[in-house]
Coordinates of C-alpha atoms and ligand atoms in Angstrom, one line a residue:
Chain A
M201 CA 139.7 91.8 86.8
L202 CA 139.9 95.4 88.1
I203 CA 138.9 98.2 85.9
K204 CA 139.9 101.7 86.8
V205 CA 137.0 104.1 86.6
P206 CA 138.0 107.5 85.0
Q207 CA 137.0 110.8 86.5
K208 CA 133.5 111.9 85.8
N209 CA 132.9 114.7 83.4
T210 CA 132.3 117.9 85.3
P211 CA 129.8 120.4 83.8
A212 CA 131.1 123.8 82.6
P213 CA 130.7 126.6 85.2
S214 CA 128.1 128.2 83.0
E215 CA 125.9 125.1 83.2
I216 CA 126.2 125.0 86.9
A217 CA 125.2 128.7 87.3
S218 CA 122.1 128.3 85.1
E219 CA 121.1 125.2 86.9
T220 CA 121.4 126.9 90.3
E221 CA 119.4 129.8 89.2
Y222 CA 116.8 127.5 87.8
Q223 CA 116.6 125.6 91.1
N224 CA 116.3 128.9 93.1
R225 CA 113.5 130.0 90.9
R226 CA 111.7 126.7 91.4
S227 CA 112.1 126.7 95.2
F228 CA 110.9 130.4 95.3
I229 CA 107.8 129.5 93.4
R230 CA 107.3 126.5 95.7
S231 CA 107.9 128.5 98.9
M232 CA 105.2 131.0 97.8
G233 CA 102.8 128.1 98.0
F234 CA 101.7 128.8 94.4
V235 CA 101.6 125.1 93.5
G236 CA 99.0 125.9 90.9
A237 CA 100.8 128.9 89.5
S238 CA 104.0 126.9 89.0
A239 CA 102.0 124.1 87.4
L240 CA 100.3 126.7 85.2
L241 CA 103.7 127.4 83.7
G242 CA 104.0 123.7 83.1
G243 CA 106.2 122.7 80.2
T244 CA 108.3 125.8 80.7
A245 CA 109.2 126.4 84.3
C246 CA 108.7 122.8 85.4
A247 CA 110.6 121.1 82.7
Q248 CA 114.0 119.8 83.2
E249 CA 116.0 122.3 81.2
N250 CA 118.8 120.0 79.9
P251 CA 117.5 116.5 79.9
P252 CA 120.6 114.2 79.7
E253 CA 120.8 112.4 76.4
T254 CA 119.5 108.9 76.2
R255 CA 121.0 106.6 73.6
S256 CA 119.1 104.4 71.2
L257 CA 119.6 100.7 72.0
G258 CA 119.2 99.2 68.6
P259 CA 117.3 96.0 67.7
L260 CA 115.6 94.2 70.6
L261 CA 114.4 90.6 71.0
K262 CA 110.6 90.3 71.7
S263 CA 109.6 88.2 74.8
Q264 CA 106.8 85.8 75.6
Y265 CA 106.7 87.5 79.0
S266 CA 105.5 90.9 77.6
T267 CA 102.0 91.9 78.4
N268 CA 99.8 93.2 75.6
Q269 CA 98.2 95.8 77.9
T270 CA 98.5 99.4 76.8
E271 CA 101.8 101.0 77.6
N272 CA 102.0 104.2 79.6
S273 CA 103.4 107.2 77.8
Y274 CA 107.1 108.1 77.9
T275 CA 106.0 111.3 79.9
D276 CA 104.2 109.3 82.5
I277 CA 107.0 106.8 82.9
T278 CA 109.7 109.5 83.2
Q279 CA 107.9 112.2 85.2
Y280 CA 106.1 110.2 87.9
N281 CA 108.7 108.4 89.8
N282 CA 109.6 107.3 93.3
F283 CA 113.4 107.7 93.5
Y284 CA 114.1 109.2 96.9
E285 CA 117.8 109.7 96.0
F286 CA 116.5 112.7 94.0
G287 CA 113.7 113.8 96.4
T288 CA 110.5 112.4 97.9
S289 CA 107.9 113.9 95.6
K290 CA 106.8 112.2 92.4
E291 CA 108.2 115.1 90.2
D292 CA 111.5 115.4 92.1
P293 CA 113.4 112.6 90.2
Y294 CA 112.6 114.2 86.9
E295 CA 113.4 117.7 88.1
N296 CA 116.5 116.9 90.2
S297 CA 118.4 114.2 88.4
G298 CA 120.0 116.4 85.7
Q299 CA 123.4 116.4 87.5
F300 CA 123.7 112.7 87.8
Q301 CA 126.4 111.2 85.5
P302 CA 125.6 107.5 84.9
M303 CA 128.6 106.9 82.6
P304 CA 131.2 105.6 83.0
W305 CA 129.8 103.0 85.4
S306 CA 131.1 100.0 87.2
V307 CA 129.5 97.4 89.4
R308 CA 131.3 95.5 92.2
I309 CA 130.4 91.8 92.3
E310 CA 131.2 90.3 95.7
G311 CA 130.4 87.4 98.1
A312 CA 129.8 83.7 97.4
A313 CA 130.8 83.4 93.8
D314 CA 133.9 82.2 92.0
I315 CA 134.3 85.4 90.0
T316 CA 134.2 88.7 91.9
G317 CA 135.6 92.2 91.4
D318 CA 134.8 95.4 89.7
F319 CA 133.2 95.2 86.2
S320 CA 132.3 98.0 83.9
Y321 CA 128.8 98.6 82.5
E322 CA 130.0 97.2 79.2
D323 CA 131.5 94.1 80.8
I324 CA 128.2 93.4 82.5
I325 CA 125.9 93.7 79.5
Q326 CA 128.0 93.4 76.3
S327 CA 127.8 89.6 75.7
H328 CA 124.0 89.5 76.1
A329 CA 121.2 90.2 73.7
L330 CA 118.8 93.0 74.8
E331 CA 115.2 92.1 75.1
E332 CA 112.0 94.1 75.3
R333 CA 109.9 93.2 78.3
I334 CA 106.6 95.0 78.6
Y335 CA 105.7 94.6 82.3
R336 CA 103.1 95.8 84.7
M337 CA 104.6 97.8 87.5
R338 CA 102.7 97.9 90.8
C339 CA 103.8 100.4 93.4
V340 CA 103.3 99.7 97.1
E341 CA 101.3 103.0 97.1
A342 CA 98.5 101.4 95.1
W343 CA 99.2 102.8 91.6
S344 CA 100.5 101.0 88.6
M345 CA 101.9 101.5 85.1
V346 CA 102.8 99.4 82.1
I347 CA 106.4 99.9 81.1
P348 CA 108.3 98.7 78.0
W349 CA 111.6 97.8 79.6
V350 CA 114.8 96.9 77.8
G351 CA 116.9 94.4 79.6
I352 CA 118.6 91.1 80.2
P353 CA 117.4 88.2 82.3
L354 CA 119.3 88.7 85.6
G355 CA 120.0 85.0 85.9
D356 CA 121.9 84.9 82.6
I357 CA 124.2 87.6 84.0
L358 CA 124.6 86.2 87.5
K359 CA 125.5 82.7 86.2
R360 CA 128.6 84.2 84.5
F361 CA 130.0 84.9 88.0
K362 CA 129.6 81.3 89.0
P363 CA 127.8 81.7 92.4
T364 CA 128.7 78.9 94.9
S365 CA 126.3 76.7 96.8
N366 CA 126.5 79.2 99.6
A367 CA 124.8 81.8 97.5
K368 CA 121.3 81.6 98.9
Y369 CA 120.4 85.3 98.4
V370 CA 121.5 88.2 96.2
S371 CA 122.0 91.7 97.6
F372 CA 122.0 94.9 95.6
E373 CA 123.1 98.4 96.4
T374 CA 122.4 101.8 94.8
V375 CA 125.3 104.2 94.2
Y376 CA 125.8 106.8 96.9
R377 CA 126.7 110.2 95.4
P378 CA 125.1 113.0 97.5
S379 CA 126.8 115.6 95.3
E380 CA 124.8 114.4 92.3
M381 CA 121.8 112.9 94.2
P382 CA 120.3 115.8 96.3
G383 CA 117.9 113.4 98.1
Q384 CA 120.8 111.6 99.7
R385 CA 121.8 114.8 101.6
R386 CA 118.9 114.2 104.0
P387 CA 118.9 111.0 106.1
I388 CA 115.4 110.2 105.1
L389 CA 116.4 106.6 104.4
D390 CA 119.5 104.8 105.6
W391 CA 121.7 105.4 102.4
P392 CA 122.8 103.7 100.3
Y393 CA 119.6 102.1 99.3
R394 CA 119.8 98.3 99.6
E395 CA 117.6 95.5 98.2
G396 CA 117.7 91.7 98.1
L397 CA 116.1 88.6 96.5
T398 CA 116.4 84.9 97.2
I399 CA 118.7 83.2 94.6
E400 CA 115.6 81.5 93.1
E401 CA 113.9 84.9 92.7
A402 CA 117.0 86.4 91.2
M403 CA 117.4 83.5 88.7
H404 CA 113.7 83.5 87.7
P405 CA 113.3 84.3 84.0
L406 CA 110.9 87.2 84.7
T407 CA 113.6 89.0 86.7
I408 CA 115.6 91.3 84.5
L409 CA 118.4 93.8 84.8
A410 CA 117.0 96.7 82.8
V411 CA 119.2 99.2 80.9
G412 CA 116.4 101.0 79.0
I413 CA 112.8 101.9 78.4
F414 CA 111.2 102.3 74.9
D415 CA 114.3 101.2 73.1
K416 CA 116.4 104.0 74.7
S417 CA 118.9 103.9 77.5
L418 CA 117.4 104.5 81.0
P419 CA 116.9 108.2 81.9
N420 CA 118.5 109.1 85.2
Q421 CA 115.2 109.4 87.0
N422 CA 114.4 105.8 86.0
G423 CA 117.5 104.3 87.5
A424 CA 120.3 104.9 85.0
P425 CA 122.3 103.1 83.9
L426 CA 121.4 99.7 85.4
R427 CA 118.4 98.7 87.5
L428 CA 116.5 95.6 88.7
V429 CA 113.0 94.9 87.5
V430 CA 111.0 92.2 89.4
P431 CA 107.5 92.6 88.1
W432 CA 105.6 90.5 90.6
K433 CA 106.9 92.5 93.6
Y434 CA 106.1 96.1 94.7
G435 CA 108.1 98.6 92.8
F436 CA 110.5 99.4 95.7
K437 CA 112.1 96.0 95.3
S438 CA 113.3 97.0 91.8
I439 CA 116.4 98.9 93.0
K440 CA 117.8 101.6 90.7
S441 CA 121.3 102.7 89.7
I442 CA 123.0 99.5 91.0
N443 CA 126.7 99.6 91.6
K444 CA 127.0 96.6 93.9
I445 CA 125.7 93.0 93.7
G446 CA 126.6 90.4 96.3
F447 CA 125.9 86.7 96.8
T448 CA 125.1 85.9 100.5
E449 CA 124.1 83.0 102.6
T450 CA 121.7 84.9 104.9
P451 CA 118.9 87.3 103.9
P452 CA 120.5 90.8 103.2
A453 CA 119.1 93.8 105.0
T454 CA 116.8 95.9 102.8
T455 CA 116.2 99.6 103.1
W456 CA 112.4 99.8 103.3
N457 CA 112.2 96.8 105.6
D458 CA 114.7 98.6 107.9
A459 CA 112.7 101.8 107.7
G460 CA 109.3 100.2 108.5
P461 CA 109.5 96.4 109.3
N462 CA 105.7 96.1 109.9
E463 CA 104.8 97.9 106.7
Y464 CA 107.4 96.6 104.2
G465 CA 108.5 93.0 104.2
F466 CA 111.6 91.3 102.6
Y467 CA 109.4 89.5 100.0
A468 CA 107.1 92.4 99.2
N469 CA 105.2 90.3 96.7
V470 CA 102.1 92.1 95.2
N471 CA 99.2 90.6 97.2
P472 CA 95.7 92.1 97.2
E473 CA 94.9 90.1 100.3
V474 CA 97.6 91.6 102.5
D475 CA 96.9 95.3 103.1
H476 CA 99.5 97.8 104.0
P477 CA 98.8 98.7 107.6
R478 CA 97.6 102.2 106.6
W479 CA 95.9 101.5 103.2
S480 CA 94.3 98.7 101.2
Q481 CA 96.2 96.8 98.5
A482 CA 93.0 95.3 97.0
R483 CA 92.8 97.9 94.1
E484 CA 95.2 100.0 92.2
R485 CA 95.1 103.3 90.2
R486 CA 96.4 102.9 86.7
I487 CA 98.5 106.0 85.9
G488 CA 97.6 108.0 82.8
G489 CA 93.9 107.7 83.2
S490 CA 91.3 110.5 83.3
L491 CA 89.7 112.1 86.3
F492 CA 86.8 109.7 86.2
D493 CA 88.5 106.3 85.7
A494 CA 87.8 103.8 88.4
K495 CA 90.5 101.9 90.2
Q496 CA 91.1 98.3 89.0
P497 CA 91.5 95.2 91.1
T498 CA 95.0 94.2 92.0
L499 CA 96.0 90.7 91.0
M500 CA 97.9 88.1 93.0
F501 CA 101.7 88.5 92.2
N502 CA 100.7 91.4 90.0
G503 CA 99.2 88.9 87.5
Y504 CA 102.3 86.8 87.3
A505 CA 101.0 84.0 89.6
D506 CA 101.3 81.3 86.9
E507 CA 105.0 82.0 86.5
V508 CA 106.0 82.7 90.2
A509 CA 103.5 81.2 92.6
S510 CA 105.5 78.0 92.8
L511 CA 108.5 79.9 94.3
Y512 CA 106.4 80.4 97.4
S513 CA 104.6 77.1 97.9
G514 CA 104.3 76.3 101.6
L515 CA 105.2 79.9 102.6
D516 CA 102.6 81.8 104.7
L517 CA 102.2 84.9 102.6
Q518 CA 100.2 86.7 105.3
R519 CA 103.2 86.6 107.6
N520 CA 106.0 86.7 105.0
F521 CA 104.6 89.8 103.3
Chain B
M151 CA 97.3 150.7 104.2
T152 CA 96.0 152.2 107.4
L153 CA 95.6 149.6 110.2
A154 CA 92.1 150.6 111.0
P155 CA 90.0 150.6 107.9
G156 CA 86.4 151.8 108.2
K157 CA 83.3 149.7 107.9
Q158 CA 82.8 150.7 104.3
Q159 CA 86.4 150.0 103.4
I160 CA 86.2 146.5 104.9
R161 CA 83.0 145.8 103.1
F162 CA 83.7 147.1 99.7
I163 CA 87.5 146.7 99.4
I164 CA 89.1 144.3 101.8
K165 CA 86.4 141.6 101.8
P166 CA 86.2 141.4 98.0
M167 CA 90.0 141.3 97.8
V168 CA 90.2 138.5 100.3
F169 CA 87.4 136.7 98.5
V170 CA 89.3 136.8 95.2
L171 CA 92.5 135.7 96.8
A172 CA 90.8 132.8 98.6
I173 CA 89.1 131.6 95.5
L174 CA 92.3 131.8 93.4
P175 CA 93.6 128.3 94.3
L176 CA 90.3 126.8 93.2
T177 CA 90.4 128.8 90.0
L178 CA 93.9 127.6 89.2
L179 CA 92.8 124.0 89.8
C180 CA 89.9 124.5 87.4
L181 CA 92.3 125.8 84.8
R182 CA 94.4 122.6 85.2
V183 CA 91.3 120.4 85.0
L184 CA 90.3 122.1 81.8
G185 CA 93.8 122.1 80.4
I186 CA 93.8 125.9 79.9
Y187 CA 97.2 127.5 79.0
G188 CA 98.7 124.0 78.7
A189 CA 98.3 123.5 82.5
T190 CA 97.7 119.8 83.4
L191 CA 97.0 117.7 86.4
G192 CA 100.0 115.4 85.6
P193 CA 100.1 111.6 85.3
N194 CA 97.9 111.0 88.3
P195 CA 95.1 113.6 88.0
I196 CA 92.9 112.2 90.8
E197 CA 95.7 112.2 93.4
T198 CA 96.6 115.7 92.2
V199 CA 93.1 117.1 92.7
Q200 CA 92.6 115.4 96.0
D201 CA 95.9 116.4 97.6
Y202 CA 95.6 119.9 96.3
L203 CA 92.2 120.4 97.8
G204 CA 93.3 118.8 101.1
I205 CA 96.3 121.0 101.5
W206 CA 94.3 124.1 100.8
G207 CA 91.7 123.0 103.2
L208 CA 94.3 122.7 105.9
R209 CA 95.9 126.1 104.9
F210 CA 92.6 127.8 105.2
I211 CA 91.9 126.2 108.6
L212 CA 95.3 127.6 109.7
I213 CA 94.6 131.0 108.1
S214 CA 91.2 131.2 109.9
L215 CA 92.9 130.4 113.1
S216 CA 95.4 133.1 112.7
I217 CA 92.8 135.9 112.5
T218 CA 92.2 136.2 116.2
P219 CA 95.9 136.3 117.1
A220 CA 96.4 138.8 114.3
A221 CA 93.8 141.1 115.9
W222 CA 95.5 140.8 119.3
L223 CA 98.8 141.6 117.7
I224 CA 97.7 144.8 116.0
K225 CA 95.3 145.5 119.0
K226 CA 92.5 146.2 116.5
P227 CA 89.3 144.2 116.1
W228 CA 88.7 144.6 112.4
P229 CA 90.4 141.4 111.1
I230 CA 87.7 139.5 112.9
R231 CA 85.3 140.6 110.2
L232 CA 87.2 138.4 107.7
R233 CA 87.0 135.3 109.9
R234 CA 83.7 133.9 108.8
M235 CA 84.5 134.1 105.1
L236 CA 87.9 132.5 105.6
G237 CA 86.3 129.8 107.8
L238 CA 83.7 129.0 105.1
F239 CA 86.4 128.8 102.5
A240 CA 88.2 126.3 104.7
F241 CA 85.0 124.3 104.9
T242 CA 84.6 124.5 101.2
Y243 CA 88.1 123.2 100.4
C244 CA 87.8 120.4 103.0
S245 CA 84.4 119.4 101.6
L246 CA 85.7 119.3 98.1
H247 CA 88.7 117.3 99.2
F248 CA 86.2 114.8 100.7
L249 CA 84.0 114.8 97.6
A250 CA 87.0 114.2 95.4
W251 CA 87.9 111.2 97.5
L252 CA 84.3 109.9 97.4
V253 CA 83.5 110.5 93.7
L254 CA 86.9 110.4 91.9
D255 CA 89.0 108.1 94.0
Q256 CA 86.4 105.7 95.3
S257 CA 83.9 106.1 92.4
L258 CA 81.1 106.1 95.0
D259 CA 81.7 102.5 95.9
I260 CA 79.8 102.4 99.1
S261 CA 81.2 99.3 100.6
A262 CA 84.8 100.4 99.9
I263 CA 84.0 103.8 101.4
I264 CA 82.6 102.4 104.6
S265 CA 85.4 99.9 105.0
D266 CA 88.1 102.6 104.5
V267 CA 86.4 105.0 107.0
I268 CA 86.3 102.2 109.6
K269 CA 89.6 100.4 108.9
R270 CA 92.0 103.2 107.9
P271 CA 92.8 105.3 111.0
F272 CA 93.9 108.3 108.9
I273 CA 90.7 108.3 107.0
T274 CA 88.7 107.9 110.2
L275 CA 90.4 111.0 111.6
G276 CA 89.6 113.0 108.4
T277 CA 86.0 112.0 108.6
L278 CA 85.7 113.0 112.3
A279 CA 87.3 116.4 111.5
L280 CA 84.9 117.0 108.7
L281 CA 81.9 116.1 110.9
L282 CA 83.1 118.6 113.5
L283 CA 83.3 121.3 110.9
I284 CA 79.7 120.8 109.6
P285 CA 77.9 122.4 112.6
L286 CA 80.4 125.3 112.5
A287 CA 79.6 126.0 108.8
V288 CA 75.8 125.7 109.5
T289 CA 75.8 128.1 112.5
S290 CA 78.1 130.6 110.8
T291 CA 75.3 133.0 109.9
K292 CA 74.4 136.1 111.9
G293 CA 71.0 134.5 112.8
W294 CA 72.5 131.5 114.4
Q295 CA 75.1 133.7 116.1
K296 CA 72.3 135.7 117.8
R297 CA 70.2 132.6 118.6
L298 CA 73.0 130.8 120.3
G299 CA 74.5 133.8 122.1
A300 CA 77.3 132.8 124.4
R301 CA 77.0 129.2 123.4
W302 CA 78.0 130.1 119.9
T303 CA 81.6 130.9 121.0
N304 CA 81.8 127.6 122.8
L305 CA 80.4 125.7 119.8
H306 CA 83.0 127.3 117.5
R307 CA 85.8 126.1 119.7
L308 CA 85.2 122.8 118.0
V309 CA 87.6 124.1 115.3
Y310 CA 90.5 123.4 117.7
P311 CA 90.0 119.6 117.9
A312 CA 89.1 119.6 114.2
A313 CA 92.4 121.3 113.3
V314 CA 94.3 118.8 115.5
L315 CA 92.6 115.9 113.8
I316 CA 93.3 117.3 110.4
C317 CA 97.0 117.6 111.1
W318 CA 97.1 114.1 112.5
H319 CA 95.2 112.9 109.4
Y320 CA 97.8 114.5 107.2
Y321 CA 100.8 113.3 109.2
W322 CA 99.5 109.7 109.3
Q323 CA 98.9 109.3 105.5
V324 CA 102.5 110.3 104.6
K325 CA 104.6 107.3 103.5
L326 CA 107.9 108.4 104.9
D327 CA 108.9 112.0 104.5
T328 CA 106.9 113.8 107.2
I329 CA 108.7 117.1 107.1
D330 CA 106.0 119.1 105.4
A331 CA 103.3 117.6 107.6
L332 CA 105.3 118.4 110.7
L333 CA 105.7 122.0 109.6
Y334 CA 101.9 122.4 109.4
C335 CA 101.7 120.8 112.8
A336 CA 104.2 123.3 114.2
V337 CA 102.1 126.2 112.8
L338 CA 99.0 124.8 114.4
A339 CA 100.9 124.3 117.7
V340 CA 101.9 128.0 117.6
L341 CA 98.3 129.2 116.8
L342 CA 96.8 127.1 119.7
G343 CA 99.8 127.9 122.0
V344 CA 99.2 131.7 121.8
R345 CA 95.6 131.2 122.8
L346 CA 96.7 129.2 125.9
W347 CA 99.3 131.8 126.7
K348 CA 96.8 134.7 126.3
R349 CA 94.4 132.9 128.6
K350 CA 97.0 132.4 131.3
R351 CA 97.9 136.0 131.3
L352 CA 94.3 137.2 131.6
Ligands
LIG240 C1 88.3 117.8 107.3 C2 89.2 118.4 106.5 C3 90.3 117.6 105.8 C4 91.5 118.2 105.5 C5 91.9 119.6 105.7 C6 92.3 117.2 104.9 C7 93.6 117.4 104.5 C8 94.4 116.5 103.9 C9 95.8 116.7 103.5 C10 96.6 118.0 103.7 C11 96.2 115.6 102.9 C12 97.6 115.3 102.3 C13 97.7 115.7 100.9 C14 99.1 115.5 100.4 O1 99.6 114.4 100.5 O2 99.6 116.4 99.8 C15 95.1 114.6 102.9 C16 95.2 113.4 102.4 C17 94.1 112.5 102.3 N1 92.8 112.7 102.8 FE1 92.2 114.4 103.8 N2 91.6 116.0 104.8 C18 90.4 116.2 105.4 C19 89.3 115.3 105.4 C20 89.3 114.1 104.8 C21 88.2 113.2 104.7 C22 86.8 113.5 105.3 C23 88.6 112.1 104.0 C24 87.8 110.9 103.6 C25 86.9 110.3 104.4 C26 90.0 112.3 103.6 C27 90.7 111.5 102.8 C28 92.0 111.7 102.5 C29 92.8 110.7 101.8 C30 92.3 109.3 101.2 C31 94.1 111.2 101.6 C32 95.3 110.6 100.9 C33 95.4 111.0 99.5 C34 96.5 110.4 98.8 O3 96.8 109.2 99.0 O4 97.2 111.1 98.1 N3 90.4 113.6 104.1 N4 94.0 115.2 103.5

């Protein structure tokens, strides 16, 4: 089935002008080096002026996999992000993602499966019930959050495409739209962003395709409209704004592994005993704390060892980091 | 402004002005810590404080290092009179950056601190840089300057290796996007380069 994707809405010229002016003002403030001064105006100058609408997602199923740890605030989750497609600082995704148009959206399914082709966002998710999954998220930079995702078990979706016995891995790709994603205009990573899982990891019930946070559709800076969430792996595995999913026989190339093979492995399982070459992974900073909160110990597989450790029995995790 | 202010002008106008400007970043940070005017430290306050103090430490090192070339440029010695104060501000911001790491980030966990200083090369570099800066801050007074005589100048050349270590420290802790760190390295390269060039020509 091939679905023709209509032209994206283009913003009115007046909107473009005000956005440019706003960006200029920001970069002027930045270039003056008055980091503090611009932050002082926080809430006015720093705020995204026209946050794109998020839709309410309706009734959600609860899940046994949700943690009962305290959720981070909506502000923390939507204003402290790593999404290099919109810039490399933590504020960039919030500030620079206003031009991104997630809808309409389509995903190309390819490779070792009986059913392949282009499918709309609605085709992908419509026949599934949405679940709330409150997960811990551990970044490779040693900070963490608790995020109430809304999503669908990835395995339930993948099965509909009838992967063949050759499907040993699943590859994912982020959309490449430098006109809407300013970070992609610099070759800081080898765009488009690519990630991959083994088929067992992809089919694991903890792995979800997320479409929202806090019972609302995903904001652009969190990976609208569709993203992966693999809670026992470092955050960079949970690829955002996915528009391609492939079934492969060999391990797919992944962006961070290509960028730094001795720092970022294919598995990237959260593991307090395997340090990043430049920093320790033994402890993590929980976002949203005060100036005087101590770090907390990082747990094996981010605390999901009971569910996922068996996936890796017999694998040397020191070498396959 | 005339390019050669008198002693009194420097003492009562220029120095206080520079002092106020130099303490401004710290004041702004305090406002954010206290949440005044709705200013905040954001979702990761400890990282914000530590990075902010570190970058201002580096900026003041570079500002201090530009004083001598500035004096050469305008062929007047008076900017040199601002150098000690700016150097001490550099030391203050660097020390506060280190203290933020020690107290806020590491919560004074001695074993974690020692292991990081030994095991993480970028932290080792930062520590070495700070150790090099301590004798410079201590001997910055007129008394020490007199006592050490010609050796004072030699001792204070330690700021060059310290600055190199700091830039390296900054560059090494960046995850991927090193462009900002490289810009600071380039500024340092120019500031050290003009000194070499000047020496060759003498
Ligand atoms: C001697 C003067 C020093 C200067 C000028 C300096 C400067 C800097 C700068 C510019 C950064 C990067 C901030 C950013 O990412 O925006 C940084 C990061 C860092 N510095 Fe220093 N540093 C110094 C000494 C030290 C010392 C003595 C330590 C600890 C022993 C240290 C620990 C750190 C750590 C842990 C980071 C990373 C912070 C993070 O992950 O965000 N620094 N420093």
